[in-house]
């Protein structure tokens, strides 16, 4: 399992209609084949200056690549992500087996 | 629900015994009251320079505060986090209700 996350801040005013529409459009990413566990999140820690996050899970690298290359993802990045996002950081995780024998 | 995450890089050499021990010690955080869904993760995106992540979930702010103030957490931060972590970013999420009516 690969968990793909991105934490970001929009150019739009907080609580604006433009913000709402961005999030509504992003909801379509959940329907791209291979995407599981899609979440839209609000970032609430005062220790960074991002406002939102998306999280999704892929079974493997092939599913992740299929998402990246999917026309709906490519169109979303071109039409919404690039023009509307002010700053972002992508973080991808895979599970780590529990480490034993702490001291 | 509040999902508390931290992505980080250790001072230790990758794959070292010191790295293994750090992760083993951190496993104890999962036993602190109020901590749910504790995960140790490997960060795999080439788009940032962090190597690991922890993720955990709290029912509410009170549970999160109880974790922060718990002696086991305070001791872990003092004895392991501060001396052994080279760089980190805390990101906290709460679920966002699905936004409708994309266009």
GROMACS .gro file of C-alpha atoms in nm, chain B residues 28-62:
model
   35
  131UNK     CA    1   0.574   0.312   2.305
  132UNK     CA    2   0.380   0.622   2.205
  133UNK     CA    3   0.106   0.391   2.079
  134UNK     CA    4   0.030   0.286   2.437
  135UNK     CA    5  -0.035   0.636   2.570
  136UNK     CA    6  -0.403   0.677   2.660
  137UNK     CA    7  -0.610   0.843   2.389
  138UNK     CA    8  -0.381   0.739   2.103
  139UNK     CA    9  -0.559   0.549   1.826
  140UNK     CA   10  -0.451   0.422   1.485
  141UNK     CA   11  -0.082   0.464   1.558
  142UNK     CA   12   0.132   0.408   1.248
  143UNK     CA   13   0.502   0.418   1.177
  144UNK     CA   14   0.558   0.495   0.810
  145UNK     CA   15   0.838   0.522   0.559
  146UNK     CA   16   0.829   0.840   0.351
  147UNK     CA   17   0.896   0.744  -0.012
  148UNK     CA   18   0.825   1.052  -0.224
  149UNK     CA   19   1.136   1.200  -0.390
  150UNK     CA   20   0.965   1.541  -0.372
  151UNK     CA   21   1.072   1.602  -0.011
  152UNK     CA   22   1.373   1.497   0.197
  153UNK     CA   23   1.203   1.331   0.494
  154UNK     CA   24   1.244   0.958   0.557
  155UNK     CA   25   0.977   0.859   0.810
  156UNK     CA   26   0.639   0.952   0.944
  157UNK     CA   27   0.423   0.882   1.246
  158UNK     CA   28   0.046   0.909   1.236
  159UNK     CA   29  -0.205   0.877   1.518
  160UNK     CA   30  -0.565   0.974   1.582
  161UNK     CA   31  -0.734   1.140   1.878
  162UNK     CA   32  -1.106   1.161   1.949
  163UNK     CA   33  -1.084   1.530   2.040
  164UNK     CA   34  -0.859   1.813   2.158
  165UNK     CA   35  -0.870   1.689   2.518
   0.00000   0.00000   0.00000
